[in-house]
mmCIF file of C-alpha atoms in Angstrom:
data_model
loop_
_atom_site.group_PDB
_atom_site.id
_atom_site.type_symbol
_atom_site.label_atom_id
_atom_site.label_comp_id
_atom_site.label_asym_id
_atom_site.label_seq_id
_atom_site.Cartn_x
_atom_site.Cartn_y
_atom_site.Cartn_z
ATOM 1 C CA ALA F 1 0.000 0.000 0.000
ATOM 2 C CA SER F 2 2.808 2.335 0.704
ATOM 3 C CA ASP F 3 4.184 1.801 -2.829
ATOM 4 C CA VAL F 4 0.808 2.654 -4.284
ATOM 5 C CA TYR F 5 0.682 5.717 -2.072
ATOM 6 C CA LYS F 6 4.198 6.737 -3.150
ATOM 7 C CA ARG F 7 3.275 6.342 -6.820
ATOM 8 C CA GLN F 8 0.128 8.406 -6.356
ATOM 9 C CA MET F 9 2.143 11.081 -4.578
ATOM 10 C CA ALA F 10 4.765 11.038 -7.325
ATOM 11 C CA ASN F 11 2.054 11.335 -9.971
ATOM 12 C CA SER F 12 0.394 14.186 -8.060
ATOM 13 C CA LEU F 13 3.719 15.992 -7.700
ATOM 14 C CA SER F 14 4.415 15.501 -11.412
ATOM 15 C CA GLU F 15 1.032 16.932 -12.290
ATOM 16 C CA VAL F 16 1.595 19.948 -10.000
ATOM 17 C CA GLY F 17 5.073 20.428 -11.472
ATOM 18 C CA TYR F 18 3.689 20.174 -14.990
ATOM 19 C CA GLU F 19 0.895 22.648 -14.228
ATOM 20 C CA ARG F 20 3.442 25.017 -12.692
ATOM 21 C CA LEU F 21 5.651 24.647 -15.777
ATOM 22 C CA VAL F 22 2.663 25.384 -18.048
ATOM 23 C CA ALA F 23 1.812 28.449 -15.923
ATOM 24 C CA ILE F 24 5.403 29.706 -16.115
ATOM 25 C CA GLU F 25 5.471 29.173 -19.897
ATOM 26 C CA SER F 26 2.135 30.941 -20.259
ATOM 27 C CA GLN F 27 3.458 33.884 -18.244
ATOM 28 C CA LYS F 28 6.561 34.081 -20.440
ATOM 29 C CA ASN F 29 4.348 34.038 -23.554
ATOM 30 C CA LYS F 30 2.254 36.877 -22.097
ATOM 31 C CA GLU F 31 5.364 38.882 -21.317
ATOM 32 C CA ASN F 32 6.730 38.325 -24.837
ATOM 33 C CA THR F 33 3.396 39.302 -26.353
ATOM 34 C CA VAL F 34 3.229 42.448 -24.237
ATOM 35 C CA LYS F 35 6.796 43.326 -25.244
ATOM 36 C CA ALA F 36 5.933 42.785 -28.918
ATOM 37 C CA VAL F 37 2.783 44.883 -28.616
ATOM 38 C CA ASP F 38 4.746 47.537 -26.746
ATOM 39 C CA GLN F 39 7.342 47.572 -29.508
ATOM 40 C CA LYS F 40 4.611 47.916 -32.160
ATOM 41 C CA PHE F 41 3.025 50.793 -30.205
ATOM 42 C CA GLY F 42 6.430 52.469 -30.194
ATOM 43 C CA GLU F 43 6.852 51.972 -33.935
ATOM 44 C CA ILE F 44 3.350 53.296 -34.635
ATOM 45 C CA ASP F 45 3.958 56.280 -32.379
ATOM 46 C CA SER F 46 7.234 57.029 -34.138
ATOM 47 C CA ARG F 47 5.672 56.775 -37.601
ATOM 48 C CA MET F 48 2.740 58.931 -36.568
ATOM 49 C CA GLY F 49 5.231 61.486 -35.256
ATOM 50 C CA ASP F 50 6.919 61.452 -38.674
ATOM 51 C CA VAL F 51 3.550 61.925 -40.408
ATOM 52 C CA VAL F 52 2.684 64.836 -38.122
ATOM 53 C CA ALA F 53 6.075 66.439 -38.842
ATOM 54 C CA ASN F 54 5.588 65.960 -42.601
ATOM 55 C CA ILE F 55 2.121 67.463 -42.450
ATOM 56 C CA GLN F 56 3.454 70.425 -40.497
ATOM 57 C CA ASP F 57 6.172 70.882 -43.139
ATOM 58 C CA LEU F 58 3.437 70.808 -45.778
ATOM 59 C CA GLU F 59 1.531 73.421 -43.800
ATOM 60 C CA ASN F 60 4.648 75.632 -43.877
ATOM 61 C CA VAL F 61 4.927 75.187 -47.649
ATOM 62 C CA PHE F 62 1.277 76.186 -48.063
ATOM 63 C CA GLY F 63 1.958 79.222 -45.882
ATOM 64 C CA ALA F 64 4.831 80.257 -48.160
ATOM 65 C CA ILE F 65 2.647 79.775 -51.240
ATOM 66 C CA LYS F 66 -0.078 81.851 -49.606
ATOM 67 C CA GLU F 67 2.411 84.658 -48.910
ATOM 68 C CA SER F 68 3.607 84.490 -52.517
ATOM 69 C CA ALA F 69 0.017 84.651 -53.773
ATOM 70 C CA ALA F 70 -0.678 87.661 -51.540
ATOM 71 C CA SER F 71 2.446 89.357 -52.878
ATOM 72 C CA SER F 72 1.305 88.611 -56.444
ATOM 73 C CA THR F 73 -2.101 90.128 -55.686
ATOM 74 C CA LYS F 74 -0.443 93.325 -54.467
ATOM 75 C CA ALA F 75 1.756 93.448 -57.566
ATOM 76 C CA VAL F 76 -1.256 93.047 -59.850
ATOM 77 C CA GLU F 77 -3.203 95.659 -57.907
ATOM 78 C CA SER F 78 -0.315 98.100 -58.283
ATOM 79 C CA THR F 79 -0.764 97.923 -62.057
ATOM 80 C CA ASP F 80 -4.310 99.318 -61.713
ATOM 81 C CA GLY F 81 -2.873 102.839 -61.560
ATOM 82 C CA ILE F 82 -0.830 102.270 -64.703
ATOM 83 C CA VAL F 83 -3.878 100.998 -66.606
ATOM 84 C CA LYS F 84 -5.910 104.004 -65.445
ATOM 85 C CA ALA F 85 -3.098 106.346 -66.570
ATOM 86 C CA ILE F 86 -3.105 104.710 -70.027
ATOM 87 C CA GLU F 87 -6.903 105.029 -70.222
ATOM 88 C CA ASN F 88 -6.699 108.715 -69.218
ATOM 89 C CA ALA F 89 -3.968 109.361 -71.811
ATOM 90 C CA SER F 90 -6.125 107.647 -74.454
ATOM 91 C CA THR F 91 -9.108 109.808 -73.514
ATOM 92 C CA GLN F 92 -6.967 112.950 -73.764
ATOM 93 C CA LEU F 93 -5.563 111.821 -77.117
ATOM 94 C CA THR F 94 -9.103 111.292 -78.378
ATOM 95 C CA LEU F 95 -10.054 114.829 -77.308
ATOM 96 C CA ILE F 96 -6.910 116.236 -78.919
ATOM 97 C CA GLY F 97 -7.774 114.361 -82.110
ATOM 98 C CA PHE F 98 -11.328 115.788 -82.126
ATOM 99 C CA ASN F 99 -10.040 119.293 -81.449
ATOM 100 C CA ALA F 100 -7.439 118.906 -84.193
ATOM 101 C CA SER F 101 -10.161 117.784 -86.634
ATOM 102 C CA ILE F 102 -12.289 120.802 -85.754
ATOM 103 C CA GLU F 103 -9.321 123.134 -86.236
ATOM 104 C CA ALA F 104 -8.429 121.426 -89.530
ATOM 105 C CA LYS F 105 -11.963 122.009 -90.837
ATOM 106 C CA ARG F 106 -11.779 125.658 -89.812
ATOM 107 C CA ALA F 107 -8.515 126.034 -91.702
ATOM 108 C CA GLY F 108 -10.149 124.658 -94.820
ATOM 109 C CA ALA F 109 -7.948 123.317 -97.614
ATOM 110 C CA ALA F 110 -4.800 124.358 -95.780
ATOM 111 C CA GLY F 111 -5.748 122.132 -92.843
ATOM 112 C CA ALA F 112 -6.437 118.976 -94.909
ATOM 113 C CA GLY F 113 -3.070 117.387 -94.013
ATOM 114 C CA PHE F 114 -3.599 118.275 -90.390
ATOM 115 C CA ASN F 115 -6.990 116.476 -90.515
ATOM 116 C CA VAL F 116 -5.209 113.237 -91.574
ATOM 117 C CA ILE F 117 -2.888 113.534 -88.563
ATOM 118 C CA ALA F 118 -5.858 114.214 -86.257
ATOM 119 C CA GLN F 119 -7.568 111.072 -87.602
ATOM 120 C CA GLU F 120 -4.414 109.009 -86.889
ATOM 121 C CA VAL F 121 -4.248 110.428 -83.345
ATOM 122 C CA ARG F 122 -7.854 109.343 -82.718
ATOM 123 C CA THR F 123 -7.152 105.879 -84.164
ATOM 124 C CA LEU F 124 -4.089 105.538 -81.916
ATOM 125 C CA ALA F 125 -6.171 106.657 -78.908
ATOM 126 C CA ASP F 126 -8.835 104.032 -79.704
ATOM 127 C CA LYS F 127 -6.180 101.290 -79.968
ATOM 128 C CA ASN F 128 -4.657 102.365 -76.659
ATOM 129 C CA THR F 129 -8.087 102.310 -74.987
ATOM 130 C CA LYS F 130 -8.813 98.795 -76.317
ATOM 131 C CA GLN F 131 -5.393 97.514 -75.248
ATOM 132 C CA ALA F 132 -5.724 99.113 -71.827
ATOM 133 C CA ASN F 133 -9.114 97.386 -71.435
ATOM 134 C CA GLU F 134 -7.598 94.055 -72.481
ATOM 135 C CA VAL F 135 -4.755 94.479 -69.986
ATOM 136 C CA GLU F 136 -7.247 95.432 -67.272
ATOM 137 C CA ASN F 137 -9.417 92.375 -68.053
ATOM 138 C CA THR F 138 -6.373 90.096 -67.989
ATOM 139 C CA LEU F 139 -5.215 91.560 -64.681
ATOM 140 C CA ASN F 140 -8.716 91.117 -63.231
ATOM 141 C CA GLU F 141 -8.637 87.449 -64.280
ATOM 142 C CA ILE F 142 -5.238 87.067 -62.613
ATOM 143 C CA LYS F 143 -6.591 88.704 -59.436
ATOM 144 C CA LYS F 144 -9.584 86.372 -59.490
ATOM 145 C CA ALA F 145 -7.317 83.321 -59.932
ATOM 146 C CA ILE F 146 -5.030 84.429 -57.099
ATOM 147 C CA THR F 147 -8.050 85.043 -54.851
ATOM 148 C CA GLY F 148 -9.225 81.492 -55.661
ATOM 149 C CA ILE F 149 -5.784 80.096 -54.874
ATOM 150 C CA ASN F 150 -5.762 81.940 -51.548
ATOM 151 C CA ALA F 151 -9.185 80.521 -50.668
ATOM 152 C CA GLN F 152 -8.066 76.980 -51.572
ATOM 153 C CA LEU F 153 -4.858 77.380 -49.571
ATOM 154 C CA LYS F 154 -6.870 78.558 -46.581
ATOM 155 C CA ASN F 155 -9.079 75.455 -46.876
ATOM 156 C CA CYS F 156 -6.004 73.212 -47.252
ATOM 157 C CA ASN F 157 -4.386 74.751 -44.180
ATOM 158 C CA SER F 158 -7.594 74.200 -42.234
ATOM 159 C CA GLU F 159 -7.793 70.547 -43.326
ATOM 160 C CA ILE F 160 -4.109 70.009 -42.575
ATOM 161 C CA GLN F 161 -4.588 71.399 -39.079
ATOM 162 C CA LYS F 162 -7.567 69.082 -38.538
ATOM 163 C CA ASN F 163 -5.459 66.095 -39.657
ATOM 164 C CA VAL F 164 -2.618 67.089 -37.357
ATOM 165 C CA GLU F 165 -5.066 67.282 -34.462
ATOM 166 C CA VAL F 166 -6.512 63.851 -35.308
ATOM 167 C CA LEU F 167 -3.046 62.283 -35.560
ATOM 168 C CA GLU F 168 -1.917 63.853 -32.307
ATOM 169 C CA SER F 169 -5.098 62.577 -30.669
ATOM 170 C CA LEU F 170 -4.405 59.074 -32.020
ATOM 171 C CA ARG F 171 -0.825 59.244 -30.730
ATOM 172 C CA TYR F 172 -2.147 60.197 -27.308
ATOM 173 C CA LEU F 173 -4.644 57.310 -27.334
ATOM 174 C CA LEU F 174 -1.995 54.815 -28.462
ATOM 175 C CA THR F 175 0.388 55.994 -25.765
ATOM 176 C CA LYS F 176 -2.385 55.754 -23.196
ATOM 177 C CA GLN F 177 -3.246 52.215 -24.365
ATOM 178 C CA ALA F 178 0.408 51.180 -24.258
ATOM 179 C CA LEU F 179 0.663 52.430 -20.665
ATOM 180 C CA ARG F 180 -2.512 50.535 -19.728
ATOM 181 C CA SER F 181 -1.113 47.416 -21.324
ATOM 182 C CA ARG F 182 2.152 47.744 -19.392
ATOM 183 C CA THR F 183 0.333 48.448 -16.127
ATOM 184 C CA SER F 184 -2.014 45.510 -16.676
ATOM 185 C CA ASN F 185 0.892 43.183 -17.436
ATOM 186 C CA LYS F 186 2.814 44.294 -14.337
ATOM 187 C CA ALA F 187 -0.268 43.734 -12.178
ATOM 188 C CA GLU F 188 -0.710 40.225 -13.595
ATOM 189 C CA THR F 189 2.913 39.267 -12.987
ATOM 190 C CA ALA F 190 2.969 40.620 -9.453
#
């Protein structure tokens, strides 16, 4: 009977030892898994940091483009005075041409050659007026395009900022989850 008892005790001890070995192995697996997850959280956090930095660089580029567009708008607006000066000169040339025609008619036959010159002055004034209008229309189109670019850049900057905020929020949540995971694992091993 004592041999049977010894065998039963040996079997019981073997089972306890085996269960303890399984528990130790399971704990090691948990620790390895937590370390792997922790490492992945670190990698994700690092990559998200890179993405945030790239987006912020992009935001800076958009800012520079916006400044350039604003500078272009000012440059185009500064030409408004030049166009107005050309239009005023054309109007004055037209008046001079009309006055010259009137004076040529008063002079009669002697003013016939002067009338031809007056006609050419009026023609030149009309061409200048048309060209000034074309330049003004082109500049207005450029202003409109630059205004559109500025509006799109403002929207892009707004969207970029929203994305940065979302990514930073995700980084915070991932970091928080990683800390929970570490804390939970330490509590289980203690």
